[in-house]
Each structure stands twice: as structure tokens, then as C-alpha cells.
Coordinates of C-alpha atoms in Angstrom, one line a residue:
Chain A
M1 CA 0.0 0.0 0.0
D2 CA 1.4 3.4 -0.8
R3 CA 1.2 6.5 1.4
L4 CA -2.1 7.6 -0.2
Q5 CA -3.8 4.2 0.2
Q6 CA -2.6 4.2 3.8
L7 CA -4.4 7.5 4.3
Y8 CA -7.5 6.7 2.4
R9 CA -8.1 3.2 3.6
E10 CA -11.4 1.6 2.8
V11 CA -12.6 2.0 6.3
I12 CA -11.9 5.7 6.2
L13 CA -13.7 6.1 2.8
E14 CA -16.6 4.0 4.0
H15 CA -17.0 6.1 7.2
S16 CA -16.7 9.3 5.2
R17 CA -19.4 8.2 2.7
R18 CA -21.7 6.8 5.4
P19 CA -20.9 8.6 8.7
R20 CA -22.2 6.9 11.8
N21 CA -24.3 9.0 14.3
F22 CA -24.4 11.9 11.9
R23 CA -27.3 13.8 13.6
R24 CA -28.1 16.4 16.2
L25 CA -28.4 15.6 19.8
H26 CA -30.8 17.7 21.8
A27 CA -30.5 19.1 25.3
P28 CA -29.2 18.2 27.8
A29 CA -26.5 16.9 25.5
R30 CA -23.1 18.7 25.7
C31 CA -22.0 20.1 22.4
A32 CA -19.0 21.9 21.1
D33 CA -18.0 23.3 17.7
G34 CA -14.6 22.5 16.2
I35 CA -13.2 24.7 13.5
N36 CA -10.4 23.6 11.1
Q37 CA -8.5 26.8 10.5
L38 CA -6.9 25.2 7.5
C39 CA -10.1 25.2 5.5
G40 CA -12.9 26.7 7.6
D41 CA -14.6 23.4 8.0
R42 CA -16.8 23.2 11.1
L43 CA -18.1 20.2 13.0
R44 CA -20.4 20.2 16.0
L45 CA -19.9 17.3 18.3
C46 CA -22.5 16.3 21.0
V47 CA -22.4 13.8 23.8
N48 CA -25.2 12.6 26.1
G49 CA -24.5 11.0 29.4
D50 CA -24.8 11.1 33.1
G51 CA -21.8 13.4 33.7
A52 CA -19.4 10.6 34.3
R53 CA -20.1 8.3 31.4
I54 CA -20.9 8.9 27.8
D55 CA -24.1 7.2 26.6
E56 CA -24.0 8.4 23.0
A57 CA -22.1 10.7 20.8
A58 CA -23.1 12.3 17.5
F59 CA -22.0 15.0 15.1
E60 CA -23.0 17.3 12.4
G61 CA -21.1 19.4 9.9
A62 CA -19.1 19.4 6.7
G63 CA -15.6 18.4 6.1
C64 CA -13.0 16.3 4.2
A65 CA -13.0 12.5 4.2
I66 CA -10.5 12.4 7.0
S67 CA -12.4 14.8 9.4
I68 CA -15.8 13.1 8.7
A69 CA -14.4 9.6 9.1
S70 CA -12.6 10.6 12.3
A71 CA -15.7 12.1 13.8
S72 CA -17.7 9.0 12.8
L73 CA -15.2 6.7 14.3
L74 CA -15.1 8.9 17.4
T75 CA -18.9 8.5 18.0
E76 CA -18.5 4.7 17.9
A77 CA -15.3 4.7 20.0
V78 CA -16.5 6.8 22.9
A79 CA -20.1 5.6 23.4
G80 CA -20.2 3.7 26.7
R81 CA -16.8 5.0 27.9
T82 CA -16.3 7.1 31.0
C83 CA -15.4 10.7 30.3
D84 CA -11.9 10.1 31.7
D85 CA -11.5 7.1 29.5
A86 CA -12.7 9.0 26.4
L87 CA -10.3 11.9 27.1
A88 CA -7.5 9.5 27.6
L89 CA -8.4 7.9 24.2
A90 CA -8.3 11.4 22.7
D91 CA -4.8 11.9 24.1
R92 CA -3.6 8.6 22.9
L93 CA -5.0 9.3 19.4
E94 CA -3.3 12.7 19.2
Q95 CA 0.0 11.2 20.4
A96 CA -0.2 8.3 17.9
L97 CA -1.0 10.7 15.1
S98 CA 2.0 12.9 15.9
G99 CA 4.2 9.8 16.2
T100 CA 5.0 10.2 19.9
A101 CA 3.2 7.1 21.1
P102 CA 2.7 3.6 19.8
E103 CA -0.6 2.7 18.1
D104 CA -3.0 0.9 20.4
L105 CA -6.2 2.3 19.2
G106 CA -8.4 -0.4 18.0
A107 CA -10.6 0.8 15.2
L108 CA -9.0 4.2 15.4
E109 CA -5.8 2.8 14.0
A110 CA -7.3 3.3 10.6
L111 CA -6.6 7.0 11.1
C112 CA -2.9 6.6 11.4
G113 CA -2.2 6.9 7.7
V114 CA -2.5 10.6 8.3
R115 CA 0.9 10.6 10.0
A116 CA 2.6 10.7 6.6
F117 CA 0.6 13.9 5.8
P118 CA 1.5 16.4 8.5
T119 CA -0.8 19.1 7.0
R120 CA -3.8 16.8 7.4
I121 CA -3.3 15.7 11.0
R122 CA -5.6 18.5 12.2
C123 CA -8.3 17.1 10.0
A124 CA -8.1 13.9 12.0
T125 CA -8.0 15.6 15.3
L126 CA -10.8 18.1 14.7
A127 CA -13.6 16.0 16.2
W128 CA -11.5 15.0 19.1
R129 CA -10.7 18.6 20.0
A130 CA -14.4 19.2 19.9
L131 CA -15.0 16.2 22.1
R132 CA -12.6 17.6 24.7
A133 CA -14.3 21.0 24.6
A134 CA -17.8 19.4 24.9
L135 CA -16.7 17.4 28.0
H136 CA -15.1 20.5 29.5
G137 CA -18.0 22.7 28.9
E138 CA -16.1 25.1 26.6
T139 CA -18.3 27.7 25.2
R140 CA -16.0 29.0 22.5
P141 CA -15.5 26.9 19.3
V142 CA -12.2 25.1 19.5
S143 CA -9.7 25.5 16.7
T144 CA -7.3 22.9 15.5
E145 CA -4.6 25.6 15.9
R146 CA -4.9 25.6 19.7
A147 CA -3.0 23.2 21.9
P148 CA -5.3 20.6 23.4
N149 CA -6.8 21.6 26.7
T150 CA -5.3 20.1 29.8
P151 CA -7.7 21.0 32.6
D152 CA -7.5 19.7 36.1
T153 CA -10.9 18.1 36.1
R154 CA -12.3 15.5 33.8
T155 CA -16.0 15.6 34.5
W156 CA -18.6 17.9 33.3
T157 CA -21.7 19.1 35.0
K158 CA -25.1 19.4 33.6
T159 CA -25.4 23.0 34.6
S160 CA -22.8 24.3 32.2
H161 CA -23.1 24.8 28.4
D162 CA -26.3 23.2 27.4
V163 CA -27.1 22.8 23.8
R164 CA -28.1 26.1 22.2
P165 CA -30.0 25.2 19.0
D166 CA -28.8 26.8 15.8
Q167 CA -26.1 28.7 17.5
Chain B
M1 CA -15.0 32.7 -24.8
S2 CA -13.9 34.8 -27.7
A3 CA -11.3 32.4 -29.1
T4 CA -10.9 28.6 -28.9
P5 CA -7.8 27.1 -27.3
E6 CA -6.6 26.1 -30.8
Q7 CA -6.7 29.7 -32.0
F8 CA -4.7 30.9 -29.0
A9 CA -2.2 28.2 -29.5
A10 CA -1.8 29.1 -33.2
T11 CA -1.1 32.8 -32.3
G12 CA 1.2 32.0 -29.4
T13 CA 4.8 33.1 -30.0
L14 CA 6.0 32.4 -26.5
D15 CA 8.8 29.9 -26.0
V16 CA 7.5 28.6 -22.7
E17 CA 10.3 26.0 -22.3
A18 CA 12.9 28.8 -22.4
L19 CA 10.9 30.8 -20.0
R20 CA 10.5 27.9 -17.6
A21 CA 14.3 27.4 -17.7
E22 CA 14.6 30.8 -15.9
F23 CA 12.7 29.5 -12.9
P24 CA 14.9 27.2 -10.8
A25 CA 12.2 26.1 -8.3
L26 CA 10.1 24.6 -11.1
H27 CA 12.7 22.0 -11.9
Q28 CA 12.3 19.5 -9.1
E29 CA 10.4 16.4 -8.2
I30 CA 7.7 16.2 -5.6
N31 CA 6.7 12.8 -4.3
G32 CA 8.5 11.2 -7.3
H33 CA 6.8 13.3 -9.9
P34 CA 7.9 16.5 -11.7
L35 CA 6.5 19.5 -9.8
I36 CA 3.5 21.1 -11.5
Y37 CA 3.1 24.4 -9.7
L38 CA -0.5 25.6 -10.1
D39 CA -0.5 27.9 -7.0
S40 CA 0.8 31.2 -8.5
A41 CA -2.2 33.1 -7.3
A42 CA -1.0 32.5 -3.7
S43 CA 2.6 33.2 -4.6
A44 CA 4.5 33.0 -7.9
Q45 CA 7.9 31.5 -8.3
R46 CA 10.9 33.7 -9.1
P47 CA 13.1 33.8 -12.1
A48 CA 16.9 33.4 -11.4
V49 CA 17.5 37.1 -12.2
V50 CA 15.4 38.0 -9.1
I51 CA 17.2 35.6 -6.8
D52 CA 20.5 36.8 -8.2
A53 CA 19.6 40.4 -7.8
I54 CA 18.8 39.9 -4.1
A55 CA 22.0 37.8 -3.5
D56 CA 24.1 40.4 -5.4
Y57 CA 22.7 43.2 -3.4
Y58 CA 23.7 41.5 -0.1
R59 CA 27.0 40.4 -1.5
H60 CA 28.2 43.7 -2.8
D61 CA 26.0 46.7 -2.2
H62 CA 24.3 46.4 1.2
A63 CA 24.3 49.2 3.7
N64 CA 21.5 51.2 5.3
V65 CA 19.8 53.7 2.9
H66 CA 19.6 57.5 3.0
R67 CA 21.8 59.9 5.1
G68 CA 25.0 57.8 4.7
V69 CA 28.0 59.5 3.2
H70 CA 29.9 56.3 2.5
T71 CA 29.9 54.5 -0.9
L72 CA 27.9 51.4 0.1
S73 CA 25.1 53.5 1.6
D74 CA 25.1 55.5 -1.6
R75 CA 24.9 52.4 -3.7
A76 CA 22.1 50.9 -1.6
T77 CA 20.2 54.2 -1.6
R78 CA 20.5 54.4 -5.4
A79 CA 19.3 50.9 -5.9
F80 CA 16.4 51.4 -3.5
E81 CA 15.2 54.6 -5.1
A82 CA 15.8 53.2 -8.6
A83 CA 13.4 50.3 -7.6
R84 CA 10.8 52.9 -6.6
E85 CA 11.1 54.5 -10.0
R86 CA 10.8 51.0 -11.6
V87 CA 7.5 50.5 -9.7
A88 CA 6.2 54.0 -10.7
G89 CA 6.9 53.1 -14.4
F90 CA 5.3 49.7 -14.0
I91 CA 2.0 51.1 -12.9
N92 CA 2.3 54.4 -14.8
A93 CA 2.2 56.6 -11.7
A94 CA 2.3 60.3 -12.3
A95 CA 5.2 60.8 -9.9
T96 CA 7.7 58.4 -8.2
H97 CA 7.1 59.8 -4.8
E98 CA 3.5 58.6 -5.0
V99 CA 5.0 55.1 -4.5
I100 CA 5.1 54.0 -0.9
W101 CA 6.9 50.8 0.1
T102 CA 4.9 48.5 2.3
R103 CA 5.3 44.8 3.4
G104 CA 2.6 43.9 0.9
T105 CA -0.9 44.6 -0.2
T106 CA -2.3 43.9 3.3
E107 CA -0.2 46.6 4.9
A108 CA -0.9 49.0 2.1
I109 CA -4.7 48.7 2.7
N110 CA -4.2 49.0 6.4
L111 CA -2.2 52.2 5.9
V112 CA -5.0 53.8 3.9
A113 CA -7.6 52.6 6.4
Q114 CA -5.8 54.1 9.3
S115 CA -4.1 57.1 7.9
H116 CA -6.5 58.3 5.1
L117 CA -9.9 57.1 6.3
R118 CA -10.0 56.8 10.0
P119 CA -9.5 60.6 10.7
R120 CA -12.3 61.4 8.2
I121 CA -15.2 59.2 9.0
G122 CA -17.7 58.6 11.8
P123 CA -21.2 57.3 12.5
G124 CA -23.4 57.5 9.4
D125 CA -20.5 57.1 7.0
E126 CA -20.0 54.0 4.9
I127 CA -17.2 52.1 3.3
L128 CA -18.3 50.1 0.2
V129 CA -16.6 46.8 -0.7
T130 CA -17.9 43.8 -2.6
W131 CA -18.6 40.2 -1.6
M132 CA -15.6 39.0 -3.5
E133 CA -12.9 40.8 -1.5
H134 CA -10.0 39.0 0.1
H135 CA -10.1 39.2 3.9
S136 CA -7.3 41.8 3.6
N137 CA -9.7 44.1 1.9
I138 CA -12.4 43.5 4.5
V139 CA -10.9 43.3 7.9
P140 CA -8.9 46.6 7.8
W141 CA -12.2 48.4 7.1
Q142 CA -13.9 46.5 9.9
L143 CA -11.3 47.8 12.3
V144 CA -11.9 51.4 11.1
C145 CA -15.6 50.9 11.5
E146 CA -15.1 49.7 15.1
Q147 CA -12.9 52.7 15.8
T148 CA -15.2 55.3 14.3
G149 CA -18.8 54.0 14.2
A150 CA -18.8 53.9 10.4
R151 CA -20.4 51.0 8.6
L152 CA -19.0 48.5 6.1
V153 CA -21.3 47.7 3.2
A154 CA -20.7 45.0 0.6
A155 CA -22.0 44.9 -2.9
P156 CA -23.3 41.5 -4.0
V157 CA -21.8 39.2 -6.6
T158 CA -23.7 37.3 -9.3
D159 CA -23.8 33.5 -9.7
A160 CA -21.2 33.8 -12.4
G161 CA -18.9 35.7 -10.1
E162 CA -19.2 39.3 -11.3
I163 CA -20.0 42.3 -9.2
D164 CA -23.7 43.1 -9.5
M165 CA -23.1 46.5 -10.8
A166 CA -26.7 47.7 -10.5
A167 CA -26.7 46.8 -6.8
F168 CA -23.2 48.4 -6.5
E169 CA -24.6 51.6 -7.9
R170 CA -27.6 51.5 -5.6
L171 CA -25.3 51.1 -2.6
L172 CA -23.3 54.2 -3.5
G173 CA -24.4 57.5 -2.0
P174 CA -23.2 60.6 -0.2
Q175 CA -22.6 58.5 2.8
T176 CA -20.0 56.4 0.9
R177 CA -16.6 57.7 2.0
L178 CA -14.5 55.1 0.3
V179 CA -14.8 52.3 -2.2
A180 CA -12.4 49.4 -1.9
V181 CA -12.5 46.7 -4.6
N182 CA -10.2 44.1 -6.0
H183 CA -9.0 44.4 -9.5
V184 CA -8.9 40.6 -10.0
S185 CA -10.6 38.2 -7.7
N186 CA -8.1 35.7 -6.1
A187 CA -10.9 33.1 -5.5
L188 CA -12.8 33.4 -8.8
G189 CA -10.4 35.0 -11.3
T190 CA -12.9 37.6 -12.3
I191 CA -11.4 40.8 -13.7
N192 CA -13.5 43.6 -12.3
P193 CA -14.5 46.8 -14.3
V194 CA -12.4 49.1 -12.1
A195 CA -12.5 52.1 -14.4
R196 CA -16.3 52.0 -14.4
I197 CA -16.4 51.5 -10.6
V198 CA -14.1 54.6 -10.2
E199 CA -16.4 56.6 -12.5
L200 CA -19.4 55.7 -10.4
A201 CA -17.7 56.3 -7.1
H202 CA -16.2 59.6 -8.1
A203 CA -19.7 60.8 -9.1
H204 CA -20.3 60.5 -5.3
D205 CA -17.0 62.0 -4.4
A206 CA -15.9 58.7 -2.9
P207 CA -12.2 57.8 -3.5
V208 CA -11.4 54.3 -4.7
L209 CA -8.8 51.9 -3.4
V210 CA -7.9 49.0 -5.7
D211 CA -6.5 45.8 -4.3
G212 CA -4.3 44.9 -7.2
A213 CA -2.6 41.9 -5.7
Q214 CA -3.9 39.5 -8.3
A215 CA -3.9 41.9 -11.2
A216 CA -0.2 43.0 -11.2
P217 CA 1.0 39.6 -12.4
H218 CA -1.6 39.3 -15.2
L219 CA -2.6 42.8 -16.4
Q220 CA -0.8 45.9 -17.6
V221 CA -1.7 48.2 -14.8
D222 CA -2.1 51.9 -15.5
V223 CA -3.3 53.7 -12.4
Q224 CA -3.9 57.0 -14.3
A225 CA -6.0 55.3 -16.9
L226 CA -8.0 53.4 -14.2
G227 CA -8.5 56.8 -12.5
C228 CA -8.4 55.2 -9.0
D229 CA -7.0 57.0 -5.9
F230 CA -5.0 54.2 -4.3
Y231 CA -3.6 51.0 -5.8
A232 CA -1.9 48.3 -3.7
F233 CA 0.0 45.2 -4.8
S234 CA 2.5 42.7 -3.4
G235 CA 5.9 41.7 -4.7
H236 CA 5.7 38.0 -4.3
K237 CA 2.7 37.5 -6.6
V238 CA 4.5 39.3 -9.4
F239 CA 7.7 37.2 -9.4
G240 CA 9.4 39.3 -6.7
P241 CA 10.3 38.7 -3.0
T242 CA 7.9 38.3 -0.1
G243 CA 7.7 41.0 2.5
I244 CA 7.7 43.9 0.0
G245 CA 4.7 45.6 -1.6
V246 CA 3.5 48.9 -2.8
L247 CA 0.9 51.5 -2.0
W248 CA 0.4 54.0 -4.8
G249 CA -1.7 57.0 -3.9
R250 CA -2.6 60.3 -5.5
E251 CA -0.1 62.9 -4.2
T252 CA -2.9 65.2 -3.0
L253 CA -4.4 62.4 -0.9
L254 CA -1.1 61.2 0.4
D255 CA 0.0 64.7 1.3
A256 CA -3.1 65.2 3.4
M257 CA -2.6 62.0 5.4
P258 CA -0.8 61.9 8.7
P259 CA 2.0 59.5 9.2
W260 CA 1.0 55.9 10.2
H261 CA 4.1 54.5 11.9
G262 CA 6.5 56.7 13.8
G263 CA 10.2 56.1 13.7
G264 CA 13.3 56.9 11.8
E265 CA 13.2 58.0 8.2
M266 CA 9.7 59.4 8.4
I267 CA 10.7 62.6 10.3
R268 CA 12.2 65.9 9.2
E269 CA 13.1 67.0 12.7
V270 CA 12.6 65.6 16.1
S271 CA 12.5 67.4 19.4
F272 CA 10.8 66.7 22.7
D273 CA 8.5 69.6 21.9
G274 CA 7.3 67.8 18.8
S275 CA 8.4 66.5 15.5
T276 CA 7.8 67.4 11.9
W277 CA 7.2 64.9 9.1
N278 CA 9.4 64.1 6.2
E279 CA 8.1 64.6 2.7
L280 CA 6.6 61.9 0.4
P281 CA 7.2 59.1 0.2
F282 CA 9.4 58.9 3.3
K283 CA 6.6 60.1 5.6
F284 CA 5.1 56.6 5.4
E285 CA 8.3 54.6 5.6
A286 CA 9.4 54.5 9.3
G287 CA 12.3 52.3 10.1
T288 CA 14.9 50.6 7.9
P289 CA 13.0 49.4 4.9
H290 CA 13.2 46.0 3.1
I291 CA 15.9 47.2 0.8
A292 CA 16.7 43.8 -0.7
G293 CA 13.0 43.3 -1.2
A294 CA 12.7 46.5 -3.2
V295 CA 15.8 45.5 -5.3
G296 CA 14.3 42.1 -5.9
L297 CA 11.0 43.5 -6.9
A298 CA 12.6 45.9 -9.3
A299 CA 14.4 43.0 -10.9
A300 CA 11.1 41.1 -11.2
L301 CA 9.3 44.0 -12.8
E302 CA 12.3 44.6 -15.1
W303 CA 12.2 40.9 -16.1
L304 CA 8.4 41.1 -16.7
E305 CA 8.7 44.3 -18.7
H306 CA 11.3 42.7 -21.0
Q307 CA 8.9 39.9 -21.9
D308 CA 6.4 40.2 -24.7
R309 CA 3.5 40.9 -22.4
T310 CA 0.9 40.5 -25.1
A311 CA 2.3 37.0 -25.8
L312 CA 2.3 36.2 -22.0
A313 CA -1.4 37.3 -21.8
A314 CA -2.3 35.2 -24.8
H315 CA -0.5 32.2 -23.3
E316 CA -2.4 32.6 -20.0
A317 CA -5.7 33.0 -21.8
D318 CA -4.9 29.8 -23.6
L319 CA -4.1 28.0 -20.3
L320 CA -7.4 29.3 -18.8
A321 CA -9.4 28.1 -21.8
H322 CA -7.7 24.7 -21.9
A323 CA -8.2 24.2 -18.1
T324 CA -11.8 25.4 -18.2
H325 CA -12.5 23.0 -21.1
T326 CA -10.6 20.1 -19.5
L327 CA -12.1 20.4 -16.1
S328 CA -15.6 20.8 -17.4
E329 CA -15.4 17.2 -18.7
F330 CA -15.4 15.8 -15.2
E331 CA -18.7 14.5 -13.9
G332 CA -19.7 16.2 -10.7
L333 CA -17.2 19.0 -11.0
R334 CA -18.4 22.6 -10.9
I335 CA -16.3 25.6 -11.7
V336 CA -16.9 28.4 -9.2
G337 CA -16.4 31.7 -11.1
T338 CA -17.5 31.7 -14.7
A339 CA -17.3 35.4 -15.6
P340 CA -16.4 36.0 -19.3
H341 CA -13.6 38.3 -18.3
K342 CA -11.2 36.3 -16.1
A343 CA -7.5 35.9 -15.2
S344 CA -6.0 32.5 -15.3
V345 CA -7.5 31.1 -12.2
V346 CA -9.9 28.2 -12.0
S347 CA -11.7 27.4 -8.7
F348 CA -13.7 24.2 -8.6
V349 CA -15.6 21.8 -6.4
F350 CA -16.7 18.2 -6.7
N351 CA -20.1 17.4 -5.4
D352 CA -18.8 14.4 -3.5
I353 CA -15.1 15.0 -2.7
H354 CA -13.8 17.6 -0.4
A355 CA -11.2 20.1 -1.7
H356 CA -8.6 19.0 0.8
D357 CA -8.8 15.4 -0.2
I358 CA -8.3 16.5 -3.8
G359 CA -5.4 18.7 -2.7
T360 CA -3.7 15.9 -0.9
I361 CA -4.1 13.4 -3.7
L362 CA -2.9 16.0 -6.3
D363 CA 0.2 16.7 -4.2
H364 CA 0.9 13.0 -4.1
E365 CA 1.1 13.3 -7.9
G366 CA 3.4 16.4 -7.8
V367 CA 0.6 18.8 -8.6
A368 CA 0.4 21.8 -6.3
I369 CA -2.9 23.6 -6.0
R370 CA -4.5 25.6 -3.2
T371 CA -7.5 24.3 -1.3
G372 CA -9.6 26.1 1.2
H373 CA -11.5 29.3 1.5
H374 CA -8.7 31.4 -0.1
C375 CA -9.3 34.1 2.5
T376 CA -12.6 34.9 1.0
M377 CA -15.0 33.3 3.5
P378 CA -17.9 35.7 2.9
L379 CA -17.8 34.9 -0.8
L380 CA -17.7 31.1 -0.4
R381 CA -20.4 31.3 2.1
H382 CA -22.5 33.0 -0.5
Y383 CA -21.9 30.1 -2.8
G384 CA -22.8 27.7 0.0
L385 CA -19.2 26.4 0.1
A386 CA -16.6 26.1 2.8
A387 CA -13.7 25.3 0.5
T388 CA -12.8 25.1 -3.1
A389 CA -9.8 23.6 -5.0
R390 CA -8.1 26.3 -7.0
A391 CA -5.6 25.9 -9.8
S392 CA -4.0 29.2 -10.8
F393 CA -1.8 29.5 -13.8
S394 CA 1.2 31.7 -14.5
V395 CA 3.3 32.4 -17.6
Y396 CA 5.5 29.4 -16.9
N397 CA 2.7 26.8 -16.9
T398 CA 1.9 24.6 -19.9
R399 CA -1.0 22.8 -21.4
A400 CA 0.7 19.5 -20.7
E401 CA 0.7 20.4 -17.0
I402 CA -3.0 21.0 -17.1
D403 CA -3.4 17.6 -18.7
R404 CA -1.3 16.2 -15.8
L405 CA -3.7 18.0 -13.4
A406 CA -6.6 16.2 -15.1
A407 CA -4.9 12.9 -14.9
A408 CA -4.3 13.4 -11.2
L409 CA -7.9 14.4 -10.7
A410 CA -9.0 11.2 -12.5
K411 CA -6.9 9.3 -10.0
A412 CA -8.6 11.0 -7.1
L413 CA -11.9 10.0 -8.5
T414 CA -10.9 6.4 -8.9
L415 CA -9.9 6.4 -5.3
F416 CA -13.1 8.0 -4.0
R417 CA -15.8 6.8 -6.3

């Protein structure tokens, strides 16, 4: 497989054509917008849960095959995980994509072809940045240019940042 | 289109291969393929004479300009001021001291916004732009609006990518204090009717700033014939260095403007009771300027002026026609910007493949295009798009390269469909 085929693996193309959980979640879901500065693409990622565990995740928006596939894979990967666990997975993914950690990512390993395309790494991390923001109750859209958040608490409360429709 | 690609090819007298040989950066492999550089609207490549002029300047002639009595300072000053004269000739300015050095088009527009416009406007006043402006010709005006309470108004663009001139005319009025418009659209390629825009704006006593960043490499710019009041362009899009650009302004307007940046060079006399300003153009050139940039830009303009510019224009028109024809054959591809009067820029989208995926696959084949919003987010939003793929052609591109672009696109489609 050449570099390009590594990037656009069948599983990536399949998720980009038929993204999973491509829908809006309504309140009291936690949502955050992620903006890819490279292209202006914008995703909204939402999670439902009890504050400690994610029951379901979904997303909306437009983007390239990599960002859509990554968001789609995310929604499957984090459902049922605790918030801590989901955030740790986001960390591991970002580390794997930047080549600073071994791959141990299950289905998410399909995203690792992006490592050979440094300009496209932020496409793969866009949804994960939004996930972090949603779990931390960030109200500003997160950009792929900013360093990932490293807050001291890894739970969210239902009182902050409810979904605002059509924001 | 007024002529078929075949007709253009028949009339072309340009030796493109000889011209390409002058551009060192074009002769390399990218990802195992010969580079096909189709991103000149973002930044052109430089001929060797420009690179050599910069190197020679630093090797032999560098010193700080003005006020030096030693030989090198004199040489540097002469080269720097000769470059200004070269620019004045290139755009047919009435006087050399109407040419102000800036870092680029963006800084030139900011200079006009802050120095010319800001002191003159307030609530109730309007600045008129169009939907197809680059962010550089939007945001500086927004800053002035925030500072003064004036309002930014934008004239709409038609589906084909032309300024809706009827709407533009309706938006003009006594409240319009400045019109700022691009000469050639970077995202669409449209060549705008600047002379007509100037005529309409002047009927309302509104001065006109023209963003000429995309026009300078393609058109023969004559600021006096256009009738505009300010004209801005960048060195790096016209085969010169980055970090150097030009603001041309009418002397009467420039004279009435206060300095923008304070520092050395821009003063006549300084005391703690106050300072007096230097004359044009130095009033707007605080600090040690980008001397090598000016020298390099002059070399680029000299190079361009020594070409048969009619043949260059015919060649670019042929490339545009060939690319438009070739890309139109692709199923699901839409060209964004189909004005009859265009520079050699083709923006396009596929209905099912994102521009960035196209860009990555093309790069893998050695083909460099630009993908994204091209710093024209309001325009793309109008077309319901977040990003397009843009192939932009310069004098050193060839029909064969456009065919390679098409082959690379076909490969992308195979992968995705």
C-alpha cells in the first residue's frame, strides 16, 4: 500500500461516505464546535450521558473525508466509555498521530495513515478537539490551531453549556 | 469565450520552455513526480534574475539607505530609489514619490484605512466593498468601523462571479466615504470593471482603493487610466520577493494623510516639543526598509517588462481556456467563477469529494494547487461552500501540466468513487 492508500483506507472512505451518528443531539447533551483553520470546516460534536459516562455521541457538519471519518469513528469509540477514558483515548490518538506514542487504538488505527501527511493531522483531530471541549463545557468553538486543553478536572456538570440550538 | 484554445495556440509566439528554464524552483520532483506548480495566485515562483539580484545586493551593495555618506550607503540608496522608479513606471504613476513601500498589499490597505480614512469618518458614514474581497480588503475596514462607528457595506456578486453593478450603484451615495475593490478576484479569477467603478464612485466624491494583488502579475496596470485613488500590490505575486509591496496613492491624498508609523526616516526634525514629518514618500516609511526586497521586486518588474507581455497574456488565456475545457469534462465538477472576463484562475468543487482530499491526492502526484477558503470566507459562504480547489496558472505553466492535473484528478476520482 502506498502512502495515499494508507491515508484513504477503505474503512476511512466508508465512514466518510456513510458517517455513523451523523445527527443532532438535543439538550441536555453537551455540544462543542470545532473549526479547522486550514479550511474553515466546522463540526459540531455532541455527547449525552450522566456526567461521568458517555451514553451516546453524535456529530453534524461538513468536512473532508478524514475529518468526517474521524468524527464518525469517534462517535462509535467513545459511546459507553467514561469521560476520563474518552479523554485518555483522545490523548492517545493525538499522540499516535504525531508519532509520539505507539498505536494501540483499535478501530481508530485506521486514522494513522495521516501521520505521513502532516498538513492533514488537524483534519483527523478536529472532532477530538471538539469532544474535549464538549466534555469540559467550553463555550467557544475550538480551533485545530490551539493546543489541546489540559484542565485539572475531567468531568462535566449538567449546569454548564447546554445545547443552544442553531447557534 | 472569444477564441478557442486552438486559436490561441496558433497565435502564441512564446517559448514557454525557455521561460521555464529561468525559474529554478520549477525544476524539481515532488513525491517522485515532476513538480506542477499551479498555485501562483497564492505566490508566484521567481526567475533566477530576481534571486541573483537579491544575492548580489547582499554580497556587494548592502548598507542602510539614506543619510549615509559612504559608498555602500550611496549604492544601496540608489538601488532602493531606482526600484521605486521602476515601480512607478510599472503602474504608470504620475510621480515616483507617490509610490510608498509596504510589506505587501495587506499593509498598504491598512495604511489607507488608518491614515486616510480613520480621521475622516464617523457614524453614518459607509465604506463600500464587494462580496468577493479578500479578507485583507475587508478586515482593515472593519477595524476602522469599530474605531469610528462607520459601517461596512458589501455589494453582491452574481452567480457567475461578477460584481452586481446595478446593486453596487444603488449602494453608492453621499454616505459612501471610500470604495475598496479588488482588480482581479483571487478566488474566482474575475477581472473587475475598475474604471467603471471609479467613475461611479467619483460621481459621489468617494475615493477608490484598488486591491491589485492578483492583477499585477496578469494585467498591464495603469493607475492613471484606471482613475483610481489608491492602488496596492505585493511583490511576491509578481515574481518578486515576499515582504515587499506597494501602495500607490494620489499625491494630494497622500499629502493630506498623517504618518501611520512613527520612527526613523519618516521625520524631518525631532525634538521633545514635537516632530515634523518628512516629505513623500518617506513620511510613510518608518524604520529601515526592506531594501533587498525593493531591489528584488525591481528585478522582477524589469524581467516582466522585458517579456512580450501580449504573448504572455495570450498564453495565460490559452491555459485558462484549456483548463476550463478540460475540467468541465469531469462529472460532478463545478467551476466556481465563470465570468467571461477572467484571469488564469480556476476554482472548482466536486459534489462528493472535499477540496482538501483533492489537494492531498494531487500533491501526491506532484501537482500543487490551493484548497480552502482562499481568505474569502464571505464569498464562499454566499456560494454555499466552505472550501474550493483552486488551480492558478502563470506564464511558466503549460497545457501539458493541465493535462497532468486532469490525470491526477482522475486518479482521485478512482480512489473515491
